[in-house]
Structures are given as C-alpha cells and as structure tokens.
PDB file of C-alpha atoms in Angstrom:
ATOM      1  CA  LEU A   1     -13.982  75.345 -78.538  1.00  0.00           C
ATOM      2  CA  TRP A   2     -12.599  78.861 -78.951  1.00  0.00           C
ATOM      3  CA  ALA A   3      -9.261  77.436 -80.013  1.00  0.00           C
ATOM      4  CA  VAL A   4     -10.917  75.322 -82.712  1.00  0.00           C
ATOM      5  CA  GLY A   5     -12.927  78.283 -83.967  1.00  0.00           C
ATOM      6  CA  SER A   6      -9.876  80.538 -83.939  1.00  0.00           C
ATOM      7  CA  PHE A   7      -7.830  77.976 -85.848  1.00  0.00           C
ATOM      8  CA  GLU A   8     -10.554  77.601 -88.465  1.00  0.00           C
ATOM      9  CA  ALA A   9     -10.864  81.381 -88.804  1.00  0.00           C
ATOM     10  CA  LEU A  10      -7.097  81.601 -89.239  1.00  0.00           C
ATOM     11  CA  LEU A  11      -7.219  78.981 -92.004  1.00  0.00           C
ATOM     12  CA  TRP A  12     -10.027  80.854 -93.788  1.00  0.00           C
ATOM     13  CA  ILE A  13      -8.056  84.103 -93.594  1.00  0.00           C
ATOM     14  CA  LEU A  14      -4.912  82.382 -94.879  1.00  0.00           C
ATOM     15  CA  VAL A  15      -6.845  80.889 -97.794  1.00  0.00           C
ATOM     16  CA  TRP A  16      -8.309  84.285 -98.672  1.00  0.00           C
ATOM     17  CA  LEU A  17      -4.966  86.112 -98.418  1.00  0.00           C
ATOM     18  CA  ASN A  18      -3.181  83.470-100.500  1.00  0.00           C
ATOM     19  CA  ARG A  19      -5.863  83.092-103.154  1.00  0.00           C
ATOM     20  CA  ARG A  20      -3.381  83.944-105.936  1.00  0.00           C
ATOM     21  CA  HIS A  21      -0.602  81.656-104.664  1.00  0.00           C
ATOM     22  CA  TRP A  22      -1.410  78.091-105.633  1.00  0.00           C
ATOM     23  CA  GLU A  23       1.622  76.632-103.824  1.00  0.00           C
ATOM     24  CA  ARG A  24       0.507  78.018-100.474  1.00  0.00           C
ATOM     25  CA  GLN A  25      -3.064  76.942-101.110  1.00  0.00           C
ATOM     26  CA  ALA A  26      -1.870  73.427-101.885  1.00  0.00           C
ATOM     27  CA  PHE A  27      -0.042  73.350 -98.548  1.00  0.00           C
ATOM     28  CA  ILE A  28      -3.149  74.548 -96.685  1.00  0.00           C
ATOM     29  CA  PHE A  29      -5.253  71.982 -98.568  1.00  0.00           C
ATOM     30  CA  ILE A  30      -2.896  69.179 -97.517  1.00  0.00           C
ATOM     31  CA  LEU A  31      -2.913  70.450 -93.924  1.00  0.00           C
ATOM     32  CA  ILE A  32      -6.710  70.430 -93.826  1.00  0.00           C
ATOM     33  CA  THR A  33      -6.758  66.962 -95.402  1.00  0.00           C
ATOM     34  CA  ALA A  34      -4.437  65.697 -92.665  1.00  0.00           C
ATOM     35  CA  ILE A  35      -6.684  67.199 -89.981  1.00  0.00           C
ATOM     36  CA  LEU A  36      -9.809  65.700 -91.523  1.00  0.00           C
ATOM     37  CA  SER A  37      -8.229  62.295 -91.968  1.00  0.00           C
ATOM     38  CA  SER A  38      -7.221  62.245 -88.310  1.00  0.00           C
ATOM     39  CA  ALA A  39     -10.653  63.431 -87.103  1.00  0.00           C
ATOM     40  CA  GLU A  40     -11.543  60.005 -85.690  1.00  0.00           C
ATOM     41  CA  ARG A  41      -8.370  59.916 -83.602  1.00  0.00           C
ATOM     42  CA  LEU A  42      -8.974  63.483 -82.453  1.00  0.00           C
ATOM     43  CA  ASN A  43     -12.517  62.545 -81.460  1.00  0.00           C
ATOM     44  CA  ARG A  44     -11.219  59.558 -79.485  1.00  0.00           C
ATOM     45  CA  LEU A  45      -8.594  61.716 -77.726  1.00  0.00           C
ATOM     46  CA  GLY A  46     -11.227  64.343 -76.971  1.00  0.00           C
ATOM     47  CA  SER A  47     -13.574  61.772 -75.450  1.00  0.00           C
ATOM     48  CA  GLN A  48     -10.772  60.393 -73.273  1.00  0.00           C
ATOM     49  CA  HIS A  49      -9.469  63.776 -72.037  1.00  0.00           C
ATOM     50  CA  TRP A  50     -12.534  66.024 -72.124  1.00  0.00           C
ATOM     51  CA  LYS A  51     -12.273  66.868 -68.416  1.00  0.00           C
ATOM     52  CA  ALA A  52      -9.003  68.708 -69.013  1.00  0.00           C
ATOM     53  CA  PHE A  53     -10.537  71.383 -71.228  1.00  0.00           C
ATOM     54  CA  SER A  54     -14.338  71.211 -70.899  1.00  0.00           C
ATOM     55  CA  THR A  55     -17.188  70.868 -68.432  1.00  0.00           C
ATOM     56  CA  GLN A  56     -19.182  68.513 -70.695  1.00  0.00           C
ATOM     57  CA  ASN A  57     -18.249  65.572 -72.864  1.00  0.00           C
ATOM     58  CA  TYR A  58     -19.075  66.710 -76.406  1.00  0.00           C
ATOM     59  CA  PHE A  59     -17.292  63.802 -78.050  1.00  0.00           C
ATOM     60  CA  ASP A  60     -19.708  60.949 -78.772  1.00  0.00           C
ATOM     61  CA  GLU A  61     -18.863  57.561 -80.290  1.00  0.00           C
ATOM     62  CA  HIS A  62     -19.848  58.545 -83.811  1.00  0.00           C
ATOM     63  CA  GLY A  63     -17.933  61.820 -83.903  1.00  0.00           C
ATOM     64  CA  ALA A  64     -20.952  64.002 -84.677  1.00  0.00           C
ATOM     65  CA  PHE A  65     -19.702  66.959 -82.634  1.00  0.00           C
ATOM     66  CA  LEU A  66     -16.261  66.912 -84.220  1.00  0.00           C
ATOM     67  CA  GLY A  67     -17.789  66.401 -87.647  1.00  0.00           C
ATOM     68  CA  VAL A  68     -20.005  69.457 -87.301  1.00  0.00           C
ATOM     69  CA  VAL A  69     -17.627  71.761 -85.471  1.00  0.00           C
ATOM     70  CA  VAL A  70     -14.426  70.829 -87.299  1.00  0.00           C
ATOM     71  CA  GLY A  71     -15.312  68.791 -90.382  1.00  0.00           C
ATOM     72  CA  ILE A  72     -17.900  70.923 -92.125  1.00  0.00           C
ATOM     73  CA  PRO A  73     -16.019  74.262 -91.888  1.00  0.00           C
ATOM     74  CA  LEU A  74     -12.790  72.649 -93.051  1.00  0.00           C
ATOM     75  CA  LEU A  75     -14.504  70.895 -95.955  1.00  0.00           C
ATOM     76  CA  LEU A  76     -16.030  74.219 -96.993  1.00  0.00           C
ATOM     77  CA  CYS A  77     -12.577  75.770 -96.748  1.00  0.00           C
ATOM     78  CA  GLN A  78     -11.240  73.061 -99.053  1.00  0.00           C
ATOM     79  CA  LEU A  79     -14.079  73.759-101.467  1.00  0.00           C
ATOM     80  CA  LEU A  80     -13.050  77.424-101.488  1.00  0.00           C
ATOM     81  CA  ILE A  81      -9.452  76.405-102.205  1.00  0.00           C
ATOM     82  CA  VAL A  82     -10.616  74.259-105.129  1.00  0.00           C
ATOM     83  CA  PHE A  83     -12.626  77.220-106.450  1.00  0.00           C
ATOM     84  CA  PHE A  84      -9.588  79.522-106.224  1.00  0.00           C
ATOM     85  CA  LEU A  85      -7.345  76.933-107.890  1.00  0.00           C
ATOM     86  CA  LEU A  86      -9.804  76.447-110.753  1.00  0.00           C
ATOM     87  CA  ARG A  87     -10.069  80.205-111.174  1.00  0.00           C
ATOM     88  CA  GLU A  88      -6.280  80.532-111.246  1.00  0.00           C
ATOM     89  CA  ALA A  89      -6.031  77.716-113.794  1.00  0.00           C
ATOM     90  CA  SER A  90      -8.604  79.371-116.051  1.00  0.00           C
ATOM     91  CA  VAL A  91      -6.710  82.667-115.860  1.00  0.00           C
ATOM     92  CA  MET A  92      -3.506  80.848-116.842  1.00  0.00           C
ATOM     93  CA  VAL A  93      -5.209  79.159-119.791  1.00  0.00           C
ATOM     94  CA  ILE A  94      -6.513  82.516-121.009  1.00  0.00           C
ATOM     95  CA  LYS A  95      -3.049  84.099-120.720  1.00  0.00           C
ATOM     96  CA  VAL A  96      -1.414  81.241-122.604  1.00  0.00           C
ATOM     97  CA  LYS A  97      -4.027  81.331-125.364  1.00  0.00           C
ATOM     98  CA  ARG A  98      -3.655  85.104-125.757  1.00  0.00           C
ATOM     99  CA  LEU A  99       0.120  84.764-126.051  1.00  0.00           C
ATOM    100  CA  GLU A 100      -0.312  81.973-128.581  1.00  0.00           C
ATOM    101  CA  LEU A 101      -2.697  84.068-130.692  1.00  0.00           C
ATOM    102  CA  LYS A 102      -0.362  87.054-130.458  1.00  0.00           C
ATOM    103  CA  GLN A 103       2.565  84.947-131.667  1.00  0.00           C
ATOM    104  CA  LYS A 104       0.496  83.608-134.572  1.00  0.00           C
ATOM    105  CA  TYR A 105      -0.505  87.161-135.504  1.00  0.00           C
ATOM    106  CA  VAL A 106       3.123  88.371-135.433  1.00  0.00           C
ATOM    107  CA  GLN A 107       4.234  85.319-137.448  1.00  0.00           C
ATOM    108  CA  LYS A 108       1.476  85.934-140.014  1.00  0.00           C
ATOM    109  CA  LYS A 109       2.487  89.599-140.339  1.00  0.00           C
ATOM    110  CA  LYS A 110       6.125  88.545-140.860  1.00  0.00           C
ATOM    111  CA  GLU A 111       5.088  86.058-143.540  1.00  0.00           C
ATOM    112  CA  GLU A 112       2.910  88.670-145.267  1.00  0.00           C
ATOM    113  CA  ALA A 113       5.730  91.212-145.149  1.00  0.00           C
ATOM    114  CA  GLY A 114       8.134  88.609-146.525  1.00  0.00           C
ATOM    115  CA  ALA A 115       5.707  87.652-149.296  1.00  0.00           C
ATOM    116  CA  ALA A 116       5.144  91.312-150.165  1.00  0.00           C
ATOM    117  CA  ALA A 117       8.892  91.885-150.284  1.00  0.00           C
ATOM    118  CA  ALA A 118       9.346  88.816-152.482  1.00  0.00           C
ATOM    119  CA  ALA A 119       6.559  89.986-154.807  1.00  0.00           C
ATOM    120  CA  ALA A 120       8.121  93.421-155.018  1.00  0.00           C
ATOM    121  CA  ALA A 121      11.495  91.890-155.773  1.00  0.00           C
ATOM    122  CA  ALA A 122       9.936  89.647-158.433  1.00  0.00           C
ATOM    123  CA  ALA A 123       8.118  92.602-159.945  1.00  0.00           C
ATOM    124  CA  ALA A 124      11.330  94.587-160.003  1.00  0.00           C
ATOM    125  CA  ALA A 125      13.117  91.654-161.619  1.00  0.00           C
ATOM    126  CA  GLY A 126      10.254  91.218-164.095  1.00  0.00           C
ATOM    127  CA  THR A 127      10.388  94.879-165.048  1.00  0.00           C
ATOM    128  CA  SER A 128      14.110  94.745-165.700  1.00  0.00           C
ATOM    129  CA  SER A 129      13.639  91.539-167.720  1.00  0.00           C
ATOM    130  CA  ALA A 130      10.917  93.122-169.794  1.00  0.00           C
ATOM    131  CA  ALA A 131      13.131  96.092-170.458  1.00  0.00           C
ATOM    132  CA  GLY A 132      15.788  93.764-171.817  1.00  0.00           C
ATOM    133  CA  GLY A 133      13.256  91.945-173.962  1.00  0.00           C
ATOM    134  CA  THR A 134      13.652  88.609-172.190  1.00  0.00           C
ATOM    135  CA  GLY A 135      11.773  86.798-169.477  1.00  0.00           C
ATOM    136  CA  ASP A 136       8.160  85.914-168.899  1.00  0.00           C
ATOM    137  CA  THR A 137       6.790  89.142-170.303  1.00  0.00           C
ATOM    138  CA  ALA A 138       8.528  88.608-173.624  1.00  0.00           C
ATOM    139  CA  SER A 139       7.266  85.033-173.946  1.00  0.00           C
ATOM    140  CA  PHE A 140       3.769  86.260-173.127  1.00  0.00           C
ATOM    141  CA  GLU A 141       3.949  88.858-175.882  1.00  0.00           C
ATOM    142  CA  GLU A 142       5.214  86.238-178.353  1.00  0.00           C
ATOM    143  CA  SER A 143       2.328  83.879-177.542  1.00  0.00           C
ATOM    144  CA  LYS A 144      -0.055  86.773-177.969  1.00  0.00           C
ATOM    145  CA  LYS A 145       1.349  87.543-181.468  1.00  0.00           C
ATOM    146  CA  GLU A 146       0.951  83.919-182.487  1.00  0.00           C
ATOM    147  CA  GLN A 147      -2.732  83.974-181.671  1.00  0.00           C
TER     148      GLN A 147
END
C-alpha cells in the first residue's frame, strides 16, 4: 500500500515539475493510461498473491479497492495533465496571435512609409513638371481658364 501511494505521489510530483513540458506530460499520461487499462489484471494478480505482501485480501471481484486506491488518484492526475496541456496550448495561441499582429503592424508601417515616399516623389515630380509648364498642373490651369 505504501508502494502504491509512493508511486502515485511520484507521478503527481513529476506532473507538477514538468507542467511546461508537454512531451513529458504526454509520456506520463500514456503511462497512467496503461496502468489504468491494466487495472483489472492487477486486481486479479493482487487477489491471487495477496498473502505475499499483505495480511488481508483487499482485492475483491469487482476491483473496488484498486479502483479507489489506484484509479481515482491516477484519473485526477490525468485531469491535471489535461489542464496543464490546455493552459500550455492557450499560451501558445496567444503568442502566435501576438506575433501575427506584430507582423501585420510592421507590414502596415512599411506600406505607409512606402506610400508616403511615393507621394513625396510624385509631389516632387509634379512640382518640377509645373515649373516646366507641363503636366497635370498645367492642364488643370488650362481647364480653369476655359471655365
């Protein structure tokens, strides 16, 4: 019983220490899933060999003891892993969205700077055209005279 409790405590500590490492949490999750899926076999082995490690037979036909002592804490541990993985995923989504918005902002600033430079170049070209008496400014003045 102490070994089971110690193992579960070790798993909880490992989950807590690796809460920012999704790969390790996935491994622990799979390990716990394997333990839980083999709970019936473990219960059967415990009921057959209980005299080797205990003074009472805790292992009934329905596996209630194993379900309470092993199953519930490990399921709660898996729930904690799912919580940490969802939290990590939400943090990643926020980081990606911030980078995306930052890139859009930089791109918009580049486009505005390019448009401002093009407008300045067009204004400079328009001024030199007006000085020569040709271009859009001259045609505007001619249309104004006609009116």
